[in-house]
mmCIF file with all atom_site columns, C-alpha atoms and ligand atoms in Angstrom:
data_model
loop_
_atom_site.group_PDB
_atom_site.id
_atom_site.type_symbol
_atom_site.label_atom_id
_atom_site.label_alt_id
_atom_site.label_comp_id
_atom_site.label_asym_id
_atom_site.label_entity_id
_atom_site.label_seq_id
_atom_site.pdbx_PDB_ins_code
_atom_site.Cartn_x
_atom_site.Cartn_y
_atom_site.Cartn_z
_atom_site.occupancy
_atom_site.B_iso_or_equiv
_atom_site.pdbx_formal_charge
_atom_site.auth_seq_id
_atom_site.auth_comp_id
_atom_site.auth_asym_id
_atom_site.auth_atom_id
_atom_site.pdbx_PDB_model_num
ATOM   1   C  CA  . MET A 1 1   ? 62.188 -54.252 93.209  1.00 24.00 ? 512 MET A CA  1
ATOM   2   C  CA  . LEU A 1 2   ? 60.431 -53.580 96.456  1.00 29.00 ? 513 LEU A CA  1
ATOM   3   C  CA  . LEU A 1 3   ? 59.070 -57.091 96.337  1.00 27.00 ? 514 LEU A CA  1
ATOM   4   C  CA  . THR A 1 4   ? 62.532 -58.479 96.871  1.00 29.00 ? 515 THR A CA  1
ATOM   5   C  CA  . GLY A 1 5   ? 62.664 -57.012 100.336 1.00 32.00 ? 516 GLY A CA  1
ATOM   6   C  CA  . SER A 1 6   ? 59.099 -57.944 101.097 1.00 34.00 ? 517 SER A CA  1
ATOM   7   C  CA  . GLN A 1 7   ? 59.577 -61.485 99.988  1.00 35.00 ? 518 GLN A CA  1
ATOM   8   C  CA  . ALA A 1 8   ? 62.762 -61.880 101.974 1.00 37.00 ? 519 ALA A CA  1
ATOM   9   C  CA  . GLY A 1 9   ? 60.971 -60.537 105.012 1.00 39.00 ? 520 GLY A CA  1
ATOM   10  C  CA  . ALA A 1 10  ? 58.017 -62.803 104.481 1.00 40.00 ? 521 ALA A CA  1
ATOM   11  C  CA  . THR A 1 11  ? 60.274 -65.849 104.251 1.00 40.00 ? 522 THR A CA  1
ATOM   12  C  CA  . THR A 1 12  ? 61.944 -64.990 107.521 1.00 44.00 ? 523 THR A CA  1
ATOM   13  C  CA  . THR A 1 13  ? 58.582 -64.306 109.084 1.00 43.00 ? 524 THR A CA  1
ATOM   14  C  CA  . ARG A 1 14  ? 57.328 -67.746 108.197 1.00 44.00 ? 525 ARG A CA  1
ATOM   15  C  CA  . THR A 1 15  ? 60.452 -69.336 109.607 1.00 44.00 ? 526 THR A CA  1
ATOM   16  C  CA  . ALA A 1 16  ? 60.139 -67.418 112.856 1.00 46.00 ? 527 ALA A CA  1
ATOM   17  C  CA  . ALA A 1 17  ? 56.461 -68.257 113.073 1.00 44.00 ? 528 ALA A CA  1
ATOM   18  C  CA  . THR A 1 18  ? 57.254 -71.923 112.830 1.00 41.00 ? 529 THR A CA  1
ATOM   19  C  CA  . GLN A 1 19  ? 59.810 -71.707 115.571 1.00 49.00 ? 530 GLN A CA  1
ATOM   20  C  CA  . THR A 1 20  ? 58.059 -69.543 118.103 1.00 53.00 ? 531 THR A CA  1
ATOM   21  C  CA  . GLY A 1 21  ? 54.427 -69.391 117.175 1.00 59.00 ? 532 GLY A CA  1
ATOM   22  C  CA  . THR A 1 22  ? 53.855 -65.737 116.457 1.00 89.00 ? 533 THR A CA  1
ATOM   23  C  CA  . VAL A 1 23  ? 57.049 -63.738 116.816 1.00 96.00 ? 534 VAL A CA  1
ATOM   24  C  CA  . VAL A 1 24  ? 57.793 -61.584 113.784 1.00 97.00 ? 535 VAL A CA  1
ATOM   25  C  CA  . THR A 1 25  ? 61.126 -59.796 113.771 1.00 98.00 ? 536 THR A CA  1
ATOM   26  C  CA  . GLN A 1 26  ? 61.236 -58.022 110.425 1.00 97.00 ? 537 GLN A CA  1
ATOM   27  C  CA  . GLY A 1 27  ? 58.921 -56.638 107.815 1.00 98.00 ? 538 GLY A CA  1
ATOM   28  C  CA  . THR A 1 28  ? 58.828 -54.055 105.079 1.00 98.00 ? 539 THR A CA  1
ATOM   29  C  CA  . GLY A 1 29  ? 60.975 -51.135 106.193 1.00 98.00 ? 540 GLY A CA  1
ATOM   30  C  CA  . TRP A 1 30  ? 61.680 -52.359 109.701 1.00 98.00 ? 541 TRP A CA  1
ATOM   31  C  CA  . LYS A 1 31  ? 63.823 -54.880 111.504 1.00 98.00 ? 542 LYS A CA  1
ATOM   32  C  CA  . HIS A 1 32  ? 64.325 -55.795 115.130 1.00 98.00 ? 543 HIS A CA  1
ATOM   33  C  CA  . ALA A 1 33  ? 67.726 -55.983 116.796 1.00 98.00 ? 544 ALA A CA  1
ATOM   34  C  CA  . THR A 1 34  ? 67.739 -59.770 116.804 1.00 98.00 ? 545 THR A CA  1
ATOM   35  C  CA  . ILE A 1 35  ? 71.511 -59.661 116.349 1.00 97.00 ? 546 ILE A CA  1
ATOM   36  C  CA  . LEU A 1 36  ? 71.610 -58.376 119.927 1.00 98.00 ? 547 LEU A CA  1
ATOM   37  C  CA  . GLY A 1 37  ? 68.846 -60.697 121.073 1.00 98.00 ? 548 GLY A CA  1
ATOM   38  C  CA  . VAL A 1 38  ? 66.012 -58.176 121.220 1.00 98.00 ? 549 VAL A CA  1
ATOM   39  C  CA  . THR A 1 39  ? 62.693 -59.380 119.849 1.00 98.00 ? 550 THR A CA  1
ATOM   40  C  CA  . SER A 1 40  ? 60.144 -57.535 121.969 1.00 98.00 ? 551 SER A CA  1
ATOM   41  C  CA  . VAL A 1 41  ? 59.390 -54.474 124.061 1.00 98.00 ? 552 VAL A CA  1
ATOM   42  C  CA  . SER A 1 42  ? 57.348 -54.465 127.241 1.00 98.00 ? 553 SER A CA  1
ATOM   43  C  CA  . PRO A 1 43  ? 53.750 -53.389 126.789 1.00 97.00 ? 554 PRO A CA  1
ATOM   44  C  CA  . THR A 1 44  ? 53.462 -52.489 130.484 1.00 98.00 ? 555 THR A CA  1
ATOM   45  C  CA  . LYS A 1 45  ? 56.794 -51.246 131.834 1.00 98.00 ? 556 LYS A CA  1
ATOM   46  C  CA  . THR A 1 46  ? 57.869 -47.654 131.404 1.00 98.00 ? 557 THR A CA  1
ATOM   47  C  CA  . TYR A 1 47  ? 61.139 -46.929 129.646 1.00 98.00 ? 558 TYR A CA  1
ATOM   48  C  CA  . THR A 1 48  ? 62.919 -43.855 130.956 1.00 98.00 ? 559 THR A CA  1
ATOM   49  C  CA  . ILE A 1 49  ? 65.412 -41.769 129.022 1.00 98.00 ? 560 ILE A CA  1
ATOM   50  C  CA  . THR A 1 50  ? 68.135 -40.445 131.300 1.00 98.00 ? 561 THR A CA  1
ATOM   51  C  CA  . PHE A 1 51  ? 71.103 -38.188 130.661 1.00 98.00 ? 562 PHE A CA  1
ATOM   52  C  CA  . ASP A 1 52  ? 74.711 -38.191 131.769 1.00 98.00 ? 563 ASP A CA  1
ATOM   53  C  CA  . THR A 1 53  ? 74.592 -34.471 132.561 1.00 98.00 ? 564 THR A CA  1
ATOM   54  C  CA  . ALA A 1 54  ? 72.019 -31.719 132.889 1.00 98.00 ? 565 ALA A CA  1
ATOM   55  C  CA  . ALA A 1 55  ? 73.557 -30.008 129.883 1.00 98.00 ? 566 ALA A CA  1
ATOM   56  C  CA  . MET A 1 56  ? 72.945 -33.101 127.776 1.00 98.00 ? 567 MET A CA  1
ATOM   57  C  CA  . LYS A 1 57  ? 69.353 -33.254 128.920 1.00 98.00 ? 568 LYS A CA  1
ATOM   58  C  CA  . ALA A 1 58  ? 68.869 -29.643 127.906 1.00 98.00 ? 569 ALA A CA  1
ATOM   59  C  CA  . ARG A 1 59  ? 70.501 -30.332 124.571 1.00 98.00 ? 570 ARG A CA  1
ATOM   60  C  CA  . TYR A 1 60  ? 68.815 -33.566 123.509 1.00 98.00 ? 571 TYR A CA  1
ATOM   61  C  CA  . ALA A 1 61  ? 65.442 -33.813 125.238 1.00 98.00 ? 572 ALA A CA  1
ATOM   62  C  CA  . PRO A 1 62  ? 63.757 -31.275 122.939 1.00 98.00 ? 573 PRO A CA  1
ATOM   63  C  CA  . TYR A 1 63  ? 64.589 -33.467 119.952 1.00 98.00 ? 574 TYR A CA  1
ATOM   64  C  CA  . TYR A 1 64  ? 62.601 -36.347 121.430 1.00 98.00 ? 575 TYR A CA  1
ATOM   65  C  CA  . THR A 1 65  ? 59.274 -34.584 121.852 1.00 98.00 ? 576 THR A CA  1
ATOM   66  C  CA  . GLU A 1 66  ? 57.554 -35.560 118.615 1.00 98.00 ? 577 GLU A CA  1
ATOM   67  C  CA  . ALA A 1 67  ? 59.105 -39.019 118.450 1.00 98.00 ? 578 ALA A CA  1
ATOM   68  C  CA  . ILE A 1 68  ? 58.007 -39.852 121.969 1.00 98.00 ? 579 ILE A CA  1
ATOM   69  C  CA  . LYS A 1 69  ? 54.383 -39.174 121.055 1.00 98.00 ? 580 LYS A CA  1
ATOM   70  C  CA  . GLN A 1 70  ? 54.697 -41.633 118.201 1.00 98.00 ? 581 GLN A CA  1
ATOM   71  C  CA  . ILE A 1 71  ? 56.486 -44.236 120.314 1.00 98.00 ? 582 ILE A CA  1
ATOM   72  C  CA  . ARG A 1 72  ? 53.678 -44.015 122.853 1.00 98.00 ? 583 ARG A CA  1
ATOM   73  C  CA  . ASP A 1 73  ? 51.078 -44.314 120.138 1.00 98.00 ? 584 ASP A CA  1
ATOM   74  C  CA  . ALA A 1 74  ? 52.821 -47.518 119.085 1.00 98.00 ? 585 ALA A CA  1
ATOM   75  C  CA  . GLY A 1 75  ? 52.064 -48.943 122.528 1.00 98.00 ? 586 GLY A CA  1
ATOM   76  C  CA  . ILE A 1 76  ? 55.328 -48.315 124.364 1.00 98.00 ? 587 ILE A CA  1
ATOM   77  C  CA  . HIS A 1 77  ? 55.413 -46.480 127.688 1.00 98.00 ? 588 HIS A CA  1
ATOM   78  C  CA  . ILE A 1 78  ? 58.334 -44.079 127.565 1.00 98.00 ? 589 ILE A CA  1
ATOM   79  C  CA  . GLN A 1 79  ? 59.227 -40.899 129.374 1.00 98.00 ? 590 GLN A CA  1
ATOM   80  C  CA  . VAL A 1 80  ? 62.026 -38.390 129.597 1.00 98.00 ? 591 VAL A CA  1
ATOM   81  C  CA  . GLY A 1 81  ? 63.706 -38.716 132.980 1.00 98.00 ? 592 GLY A CA  1
ATOM   82  C  CA  . GLY A 1 82  ? 66.488 -36.945 134.770 1.00 98.00 ? 593 GLY A CA  1
ATOM   83  C  CA  . VAL A 1 83  ? 70.228 -37.071 135.146 1.00 98.00 ? 594 VAL A CA  1
ATOM   84  C  CA  . GLU A 1 84  ? 72.249 -40.107 136.230 1.00 98.00 ? 595 GLU A CA  1
ATOM   85  C  CA  . PRO A 1 85  ? 75.861 -41.075 135.657 1.00 97.00 ? 596 PRO A CA  1
ATOM   86  C  CA  . VAL A 1 86  ? 76.416 -43.178 132.537 1.00 97.00 ? 597 VAL A CA  1
ATOM   87  C  CA  . ASP A 1 87  ? 79.076 -45.884 132.452 1.00 96.00 ? 598 ASP A CA  1
ATOM   88  C  CA  . VAL A 1 88  ? 79.470 -46.742 128.795 1.00 94.00 ? 599 VAL A CA  1
ATOM   89  C  CA  . THR A 1 89  ? 81.015 -50.105 129.655 1.00 93.00 ? 600 THR A CA  1
ATOM   90  C  CA  . LYS A 1 90  ? 77.801 -51.490 131.107 1.00 95.00 ? 601 LYS A CA  1
ATOM   91  C  CA  . CYS A 1 91  ? 74.040 -51.227 130.947 1.00 96.00 ? 602 CYS A CA  1
ATOM   92  C  CA  . GLY A 1 92  ? 72.308 -48.945 133.391 1.00 97.00 ? 603 GLY A CA  1
ATOM   93  C  CA  . PRO A 1 93  ? 69.265 -49.576 135.580 1.00 98.00 ? 604 PRO A CA  1
ATOM   94  C  CA  . ALA A 1 94  ? 66.503 -51.722 134.110 1.00 97.00 ? 605 ALA A CA  1
ATOM   95  C  CA  . ASP A 1 95  ? 64.400 -50.042 131.442 1.00 98.00 ? 606 ASP A CA  1
ATOM   96  C  CA  . HIS A 1 96  ? 66.599 -46.972 131.255 1.00 98.00 ? 607 HIS A CA  1
ATOM   97  C  CA  . ILE A 1 97  ? 67.788 -45.555 127.960 1.00 98.00 ? 608 ILE A CA  1
ATOM   98  C  CA  . GLN A 1 98  ? 70.935 -43.722 128.896 1.00 98.00 ? 609 GLN A CA  1
ATOM   99  C  CA  . ILE A 1 99  ? 72.167 -40.781 126.871 1.00 98.00 ? 610 ILE A CA  1
ATOM   100 C  CA  . THR A 1 100 ? 75.740 -39.585 126.783 1.00 98.00 ? 611 THR A CA  1
ATOM   101 C  CA  . GLU A 1 101 ? 78.126 -37.868 124.421 1.00 98.00 ? 612 GLU A CA  1
ATOM   102 C  CA  . LEU A 1 102 ? 81.550 -38.969 123.272 1.00 97.00 ? 613 LEU A CA  1
ATOM   103 C  CA  . HIS A 1 103 ? 84.079 -37.905 120.692 1.00 97.00 ? 614 HIS A CA  1
ATOM   104 C  CA  . ARG A 1 104 ? 83.565 -40.339 117.794 1.00 97.00 ? 615 ARG A CA  1
ATOM   105 C  CA  . PRO A 1 105 ? 82.041 -43.207 119.818 1.00 96.00 ? 616 PRO A CA  1
ATOM   106 C  CA  . LEU A 1 106 ? 82.490 -45.574 116.882 1.00 94.00 ? 617 LEU A CA  1
ATOM   107 C  CA  . GLY A 1 107 ? 85.824 -44.149 115.806 1.00 95.00 ? 618 GLY A CA  1
ATOM   108 C  CA  . THR A 1 108 ? 84.305 -42.773 112.607 1.00 94.00 ? 619 THR A CA  1
ATOM   109 C  CA  . PRO A 1 109 ? 83.902 -39.016 112.264 1.00 95.00 ? 620 PRO A CA  1
ATOM   110 C  CA  . GLY A 1 110 ? 80.257 -38.007 112.492 1.00 95.00 ? 621 GLY A CA  1
ATOM   111 C  CA  . TRP A 1 111 ? 78.928 -41.368 113.619 1.00 95.00 ? 622 TRP A CA  1
ATOM   112 C  CA  . SER A 1 112 ? 76.961 -41.836 116.791 1.00 97.00 ? 623 SER A CA  1
ATOM   113 C  CA  . GLN A 1 113 ? 76.132 -45.103 118.492 1.00 97.00 ? 624 GLN A CA  1
ATOM   114 C  CA  . GLY A 1 114 ? 72.898 -46.416 119.897 1.00 98.00 ? 625 GLY A CA  1
ATOM   115 C  CA  . MET A 1 115 ? 72.267 -49.940 121.057 1.00 97.00 ? 626 MET A CA  1
ATOM   116 C  CA  . PRO A 1 116 ? 69.950 -51.941 123.261 1.00 98.00 ? 627 PRO A CA  1
ATOM   117 C  CA  . CYS A 1 117 ? 71.368 -53.797 126.227 1.00 98.00 ? 628 CYS A CA  1
ATOM   118 C  CA  . PRO A 1 118 ? 72.388 -56.989 124.476 1.00 98.00 ? 629 PRO A CA  1
ATOM   119 C  CA  . PHE A 1 119 ? 70.573 -60.267 125.015 1.00 98.00 ? 630 PHE A CA  1
ATOM   120 C  CA  . PRO A 1 120 ? 67.999 -59.163 127.579 1.00 98.00 ? 631 PRO A CA  1
ATOM   121 C  CA  . ASP A 1 121 ? 65.976 -61.746 129.499 1.00 97.00 ? 632 ASP A CA  1
ATOM   122 C  CA  . GLN A 1 122 ? 63.476 -63.464 127.174 1.00 97.00 ? 633 GLN A CA  1
ATOM   123 C  CA  . GLY A 1 123 ? 64.458 -61.068 124.407 1.00 98.00 ? 634 GLY A CA  1
ATOM   124 C  CA  . MET A 1 124 ? 62.441 -58.228 125.891 1.00 98.00 ? 635 MET A CA  1
ATOM   125 C  CA  . SER A 1 125 ? 64.173 -54.864 125.681 1.00 98.00 ? 636 SER A CA  1
ATOM   126 C  CA  . ARG A 1 126 ? 65.446 -53.552 128.985 1.00 98.00 ? 637 ARG A CA  1
ATOM   127 C  CA  . GLY A 1 127 ? 66.580 -50.274 127.520 1.00 98.00 ? 638 GLY A CA  1
ATOM   128 C  CA  . GLY A 1 128 ? 69.973 -49.376 126.230 1.00 98.00 ? 639 GLY A CA  1
ATOM   129 C  CA  . MET A 1 129 ? 72.424 -46.633 125.597 1.00 98.00 ? 640 MET A CA  1
ATOM   130 C  CA  . VAL A 1 130 ? 73.177 -43.858 123.170 1.00 98.00 ? 641 VAL A CA  1
ATOM   131 C  CA  . ALA A 1 131 ? 76.501 -42.104 122.698 1.00 98.00 ? 642 ALA A CA  1
ATOM   132 C  CA  . TYR A 1 132 ? 76.162 -39.109 120.412 1.00 98.00 ? 643 TYR A CA  1
ATOM   133 C  CA  . ASP A 1 133 ? 79.205 -37.854 118.578 1.00 97.00 ? 644 ASP A CA  1
ATOM   134 C  CA  . SER A 1 134 ? 80.251 -34.620 120.259 1.00 97.00 ? 645 SER A CA  1
ATOM   135 C  CA  . GLU A 1 135 ? 81.491 -33.361 116.900 1.00 97.00 ? 646 GLU A CA  1
ATOM   136 C  CA  . TYR A 1 136 ? 77.950 -32.265 116.006 1.00 96.00 ? 647 TYR A CA  1
ATOM   137 C  CA  . TRP A 1 137 ? 78.290 -29.462 118.514 1.00 96.00 ? 648 TRP A CA  1
ATOM   138 C  CA  . ASP A 1 138 ? 81.906 -28.365 118.376 1.00 93.00 ? 649 ASP A CA  1
ATOM   139 C  CA  . GLY A 1 139 ? 81.889 -27.223 114.775 1.00 91.00 ? 650 GLY A CA  1
ATOM   140 C  CA  . THR A 1 140 ? 83.977 -30.061 113.387 1.00 93.00 ? 651 THR A CA  1
ATOM   141 C  CA  . TRP A 1 141 ? 81.132 -32.056 111.821 1.00 94.00 ? 652 TRP A CA  1
ATOM   142 C  CA  . TYR A 1 142 ? 78.439 -30.276 109.914 1.00 93.00 ? 653 TYR A CA  1
ATOM   143 C  CA  . MET A 1 143 ? 75.054 -31.856 109.451 1.00 93.00 ? 654 MET A CA  1
ATOM   144 C  CA  . PRO A 1 144 ? 72.007 -30.148 108.034 1.00 96.00 ? 655 PRO A CA  1
ATOM   145 C  CA  . ASP A 1 145 ? 69.338 -29.647 110.637 1.00 97.00 ? 656 ASP A CA  1
ATOM   146 C  CA  . TYR A 1 146 ? 67.008 -32.371 109.334 1.00 98.00 ? 657 TYR A CA  1
ATOM   147 C  CA  . LYS A 1 147 ? 69.798 -34.952 109.418 1.00 97.00 ? 658 LYS A CA  1
ATOM   148 C  CA  . LEU A 1 148 ? 70.735 -34.010 112.940 1.00 98.00 ? 659 LEU A CA  1
ATOM   149 C  CA  . LYS A 1 149 ? 67.128 -34.341 114.077 1.00 98.00 ? 660 LYS A CA  1
ATOM   150 C  CA  . ASN A 1 150 ? 66.756 -37.728 112.401 1.00 98.00 ? 661 ASN A CA  1
ATOM   151 C  CA  . THR A 1 151 ? 70.066 -39.015 113.729 1.00 98.00 ? 662 THR A CA  1
ATOM   152 C  CA  . ILE A 1 152 ? 69.247 -38.078 117.308 1.00 98.00 ? 663 ILE A CA  1
ATOM   153 C  CA  . VAL A 1 153 ? 65.982 -40.017 117.198 1.00 98.00 ? 664 VAL A CA  1
ATOM   154 C  CA  . HIS A 1 154 ? 67.450 -42.897 115.150 1.00 98.00 ? 665 HIS A CA  1
ATOM   155 C  CA  . GLU A 1 155 ? 69.888 -43.716 117.933 1.00 98.00 ? 666 GLU A CA  1
ATOM   156 C  CA  . VAL A 1 156 ? 67.174 -43.834 120.592 1.00 98.00 ? 667 VAL A CA  1
ATOM   157 C  CA  . LEU A 1 157 ? 65.221 -46.285 118.467 1.00 98.00 ? 668 LEU A CA  1
ATOM   158 C  CA  . HIS A 1 158 ? 68.314 -48.473 118.333 1.00 98.00 ? 669 HIS A CA  1
ATOM   159 C  CA  . ALA A 1 159 ? 68.390 -48.424 122.135 1.00 98.00 ? 670 ALA A CA  1
ATOM   160 C  CA  . ILE A 1 160 ? 64.772 -49.559 122.243 1.00 98.00 ? 671 ILE A CA  1
ATOM   161 C  CA  . GLY A 1 161 ? 65.385 -52.460 119.877 1.00 98.00 ? 672 GLY A CA  1
ATOM   162 C  CA  . LEU A 1 162 ? 65.178 -51.475 116.215 1.00 98.00 ? 673 LEU A CA  1
ATOM   163 C  CA  . ASP A 1 163 ? 67.932 -52.351 113.763 1.00 98.00 ? 674 ASP A CA  1
ATOM   164 C  CA  . HIS A 1 164 ? 68.667 -50.962 110.305 1.00 98.00 ? 675 HIS A CA  1
ATOM   165 C  CA  . PRO A 1 165 ? 66.104 -52.158 107.759 1.00 98.00 ? 676 PRO A CA  1
ATOM   166 C  CA  . ASN A 1 166 ? 68.450 -51.834 104.795 1.00 98.00 ? 677 ASN A CA  1
ATOM   167 C  CA  . VAL A 1 167 ? 67.749 -54.424 102.110 1.00 97.00 ? 678 VAL A CA  1
ATOM   168 C  CA  . ASP A 1 168 ? 69.250 -55.374 98.779  1.00 97.00 ? 679 ASP A CA  1
ATOM   169 C  CA  . LEU A 1 169 ? 66.882 -53.594 96.421  1.00 96.00 ? 680 LEU A CA  1
ATOM   170 C  CA  . ASP A 1 170 ? 69.146 -53.394 93.379  1.00 95.00 ? 681 ASP A CA  1
ATOM   171 C  CA  . GLY A 1 171 ? 70.059 -57.065 93.367  1.00 96.00 ? 682 GLY A CA  1
ATOM   172 C  CA  . ASP A 1 172 ? 73.802 -56.637 93.752  1.00 97.00 ? 683 ASP A CA  1
ATOM   173 C  CA  . GLY A 1 173 ? 73.834 -58.937 96.745  1.00 97.00 ? 684 GLY A CA  1
ATOM   174 C  CA  . ILE A 1 174 ? 74.458 -56.160 99.241  1.00 96.00 ? 685 ILE A CA  1
ATOM   175 C  CA  . ALA A 1 175 ? 72.087 -54.208 101.448 1.00 96.00 ? 686 ALA A CA  1
ATOM   176 C  CA  . GLY A 1 176 ? 74.020 -51.012 100.911 1.00 97.00 ? 687 GLY A CA  1
ATOM   177 C  CA  . PRO A 1 177 ? 74.048 -47.608 102.550 1.00 96.00 ? 688 PRO A CA  1
ATOM   178 C  CA  . TYR A 1 178 ? 70.733 -45.779 102.083 1.00 97.00 ? 689 TYR A CA  1
ATOM   179 C  CA  . GLU A 1 179 ? 69.297 -48.896 100.416 1.00 98.00 ? 690 GLU A CA  1
ATOM   180 C  CA  . CYS A 1 180 ? 65.898 -48.955 102.062 1.00 98.00 ? 691 CYS A CA  1
ATOM   181 C  CA  . VAL A 1 181 ? 62.301 -49.069 100.992 1.00 98.00 ? 692 VAL A CA  1
ATOM   182 C  CA  . ALA A 1 182 ? 60.687 -45.672 100.598 1.00 98.00 ? 693 ALA A CA  1
ATOM   183 C  CA  . THR A 1 183 ? 57.182 -44.288 100.563 1.00 96.00 ? 694 THR A CA  1
ATOM   184 C  CA  . SER A 1 184 ? 55.693 -42.926 97.353  1.00 95.00 ? 695 SER A CA  1
ATOM   185 C  CA  . TYR A 1 185 ? 56.941 -39.549 98.589  1.00 95.00 ? 696 TYR A CA  1
ATOM   186 C  CA  . GLY A 1 186 ? 60.464 -40.902 98.816  1.00 96.00 ? 697 GLY A CA  1
ATOM   187 C  CA  . ASN A 1 187 ? 60.642 -41.089 102.582 1.00 97.00 ? 698 ASN A CA  1
ATOM   188 C  CA  . LYS A 1 188 ? 62.805 -43.866 103.924 1.00 98.00 ? 699 LYS A CA  1
ATOM   189 C  CA  . PRO A 1 189 ? 62.593 -45.259 107.450 1.00 98.00 ? 700 PRO A CA  1
ATOM   190 C  CA  . ILE A 1 190 ? 64.327 -43.103 110.029 1.00 98.00 ? 701 ILE A CA  1
ATOM   191 C  CA  . MET A 1 191 ? 66.167 -46.342 110.884 1.00 98.00 ? 702 MET A CA  1
ATOM   192 C  CA  . CYS A 1 192 ? 67.703 -46.555 107.405 1.00 98.00 ? 703 CYS A CA  1
ATOM   193 C  CA  . SER A 1 193 ? 71.501 -46.533 107.610 1.00 97.00 ? 704 SER A CA  1
ATOM   194 C  CA  . PRO A 1 194 ? 73.373 -44.286 107.654 1.00 95.00 ? 705 PRO A CA  1
ATOM   195 C  CA  . ASN A 1 195 ? 70.515 -41.775 107.419 1.00 94.00 ? 706 ASN A CA  1
ATOM   196 C  CA  . GLY A 1 196 ? 66.814 -41.922 106.820 1.00 98.00 ? 707 GLY A CA  1
ATOM   197 C  CA  . GLY A 1 197 ? 63.668 -40.124 107.789 1.00 98.00 ? 708 GLY A CA  1
ATOM   198 C  CA  . TYR A 1 198 ? 62.002 -36.982 106.563 1.00 98.00 ? 709 TYR A CA  1
ATOM   199 C  CA  . SER A 1 199 ? 63.961 -34.089 105.116 1.00 97.00 ? 710 SER A CA  1
ATOM   200 C  CA  . THR A 1 200 ? 61.037 -31.743 105.698 1.00 96.00 ? 711 THR A CA  1
ATOM   201 C  CA  . SER A 1 201 ? 59.596 -30.094 108.787 1.00 97.00 ? 712 SER A CA  1
ATOM   202 C  CA  . ASN A 1 202 ? 58.719 -33.649 109.817 1.00 98.00 ? 713 ASN A CA  1
ATOM   203 C  CA  . ALA A 1 203 ? 62.402 -34.402 110.415 1.00 98.00 ? 714 ALA A CA  1
ATOM   204 C  CA  . GLY A 1 204 ? 62.869 -36.168 113.717 1.00 98.00 ? 715 GLY A CA  1
ATOM   205 C  CA  . LYS A 1 205 ? 59.571 -37.982 113.389 1.00 98.00 ? 716 LYS A CA  1
ATOM   206 C  CA  . LEU A 1 206 ? 59.305 -41.670 112.754 1.00 98.00 ? 717 LEU A CA  1
ATOM   207 C  CA  . VAL A 1 207 ? 58.143 -42.795 109.332 1.00 98.00 ? 718 VAL A CA  1
ATOM   208 C  CA  . GLY A 1 208 ? 55.306 -45.328 109.191 1.00 98.00 ? 719 GLY A CA  1
ATOM   209 C  CA  . TYR A 1 209 ? 57.755 -48.176 108.687 1.00 98.00 ? 720 TYR A CA  1
ATOM   210 C  CA  . ASP A 1 210 ? 59.457 -47.397 111.985 1.00 98.00 ? 721 ASP A CA  1
ATOM   211 C  CA  . VAL A 1 211 ? 56.142 -47.230 113.804 1.00 98.00 ? 722 VAL A CA  1
ATOM   212 C  CA  . ASN A 1 212 ? 55.258 -50.637 112.401 1.00 98.00 ? 723 ASN A CA  1
ATOM   213 C  CA  . GLY A 1 213 ? 58.532 -52.006 113.736 1.00 98.00 ? 724 GLY A CA  1
ATOM   214 C  CA  . LEU A 1 214 ? 57.774 -50.714 117.219 1.00 98.00 ? 725 LEU A CA  1
ATOM   215 C  CA  . LYS A 1 215 ? 54.244 -52.079 117.126 1.00 98.00 ? 726 LYS A CA  1
ATOM   216 C  CA  . ALA A 1 216 ? 55.666 -55.453 116.157 1.00 98.00 ? 727 ALA A CA  1
ATOM   217 C  CA  . LEU A 1 217 ? 58.026 -55.382 119.144 1.00 98.00 ? 728 LEU A CA  1
ATOM   218 C  CA  . VAL A 1 218 ? 55.063 -54.883 121.462 1.00 98.00 ? 729 VAL A CA  1
ATOM   219 C  CA  . ALA A 1 219 ? 53.021 -57.510 119.639 1.00 97.00 ? 730 ALA A CA  1
ATOM   220 C  CA  . ASN A 1 220 ? 55.868 -59.985 120.080 1.00 97.00 ? 731 ASN A CA  1
ATOM   221 C  CA  . ALA A 1 221 ? 55.801 -59.435 123.848 1.00 97.00 ? 732 ALA A CA  1
ATOM   222 C  CA  . ARG A 1 222 ? 52.075 -60.065 123.961 1.00 95.00 ? 733 ARG A CA  1
ATOM   223 C  CA  . ALA A 1 223 ? 52.377 -63.110 121.726 1.00 95.00 ? 734 ALA A CA  1
ATOM   224 C  CA  . GLN A 1 224 ? 54.848 -64.613 124.179 1.00 95.00 ? 735 GLN A CA  1
ATOM   225 C  CA  . GLY A 1 225 ? 52.886 -63.641 127.249 1.00 94.00 ? 736 GLY A CA  1
ATOM   226 C  CA  . LEU A 1 226 ? 55.589 -61.205 128.329 1.00 95.00 ? 737 LEU A CA  1
ATOM   227 C  CA  . SER A 1 227 ? 54.716 -58.093 130.282 1.00 93.00 ? 738 SER A CA  1
HETATM 228 ZN ZN1 . LIG B 2 .   ? 71.945 -46.831 113.099 1.00 81.48 ? 838 LIG B ZN1 1
#
C-alpha cells in the first residue's frame, strides 16, 4: 500500500523534472507548499522567528529548541528572534516567521494555522505566519502534551514551506485525515494532518520524512541557482 504513495510521488517528480530540470516538490512522507507557490528555501539567508508579544515568545520559543536543531541540520539557517507587531492580514518583513495567537484562527475549535507567505519571488520561501489557537491555554481545548508539542512545530514548518503529505493509502480515492506513510515504528510525519509526529519523548521533533522535505526545499533552491 505504501507503494501507491511512492508511485504517485515519483510520477509527479518526473513531471516536475521535465518542466524545470531538477525541482522535486514531493516525495515519500513529505510535500512542499506548491499550492501557495513555495518550492524552495534559501540555503544562505537566515529565517527569523518573531513573536507578537513577549509573553508569546516565552510561551512558544521553548517548543522550538529541538526542531530548530533539525531544521539547521537540514541546511536551513533559522533563529529565534524577538518581538514585533504581527498584522495577520499581511506578511511581515522578509524571511520572518511571525508567531501570534488567536481564538480559533480557522474557525474550528482546536485548530491552529500556519502558512508561508503565498507565491514568493521565484518560489523561494520568504517566511510566513503562524496563528496558534488560544484555546490550548485557556482550558477550553485539551490536548495531550505530545500533541501540543507536535502541533506547535507543525505550524512553523507550514510557514517555512511544507504542506501536509497525506496520501490515499487505502485506495478509497481520498487522502484522509491521518492517512500518511509511517515508519516501521508507526511514526508518521509531523506534517501529517491533522496530527503526526512522535507520541514519545521525541514529540516536537521532526520525523525523517519531514527532514527530507526540508532538504528537498534547499536542494530546489540550489538546483535553480537561487540563494
Ligand atoms: Zn497543517
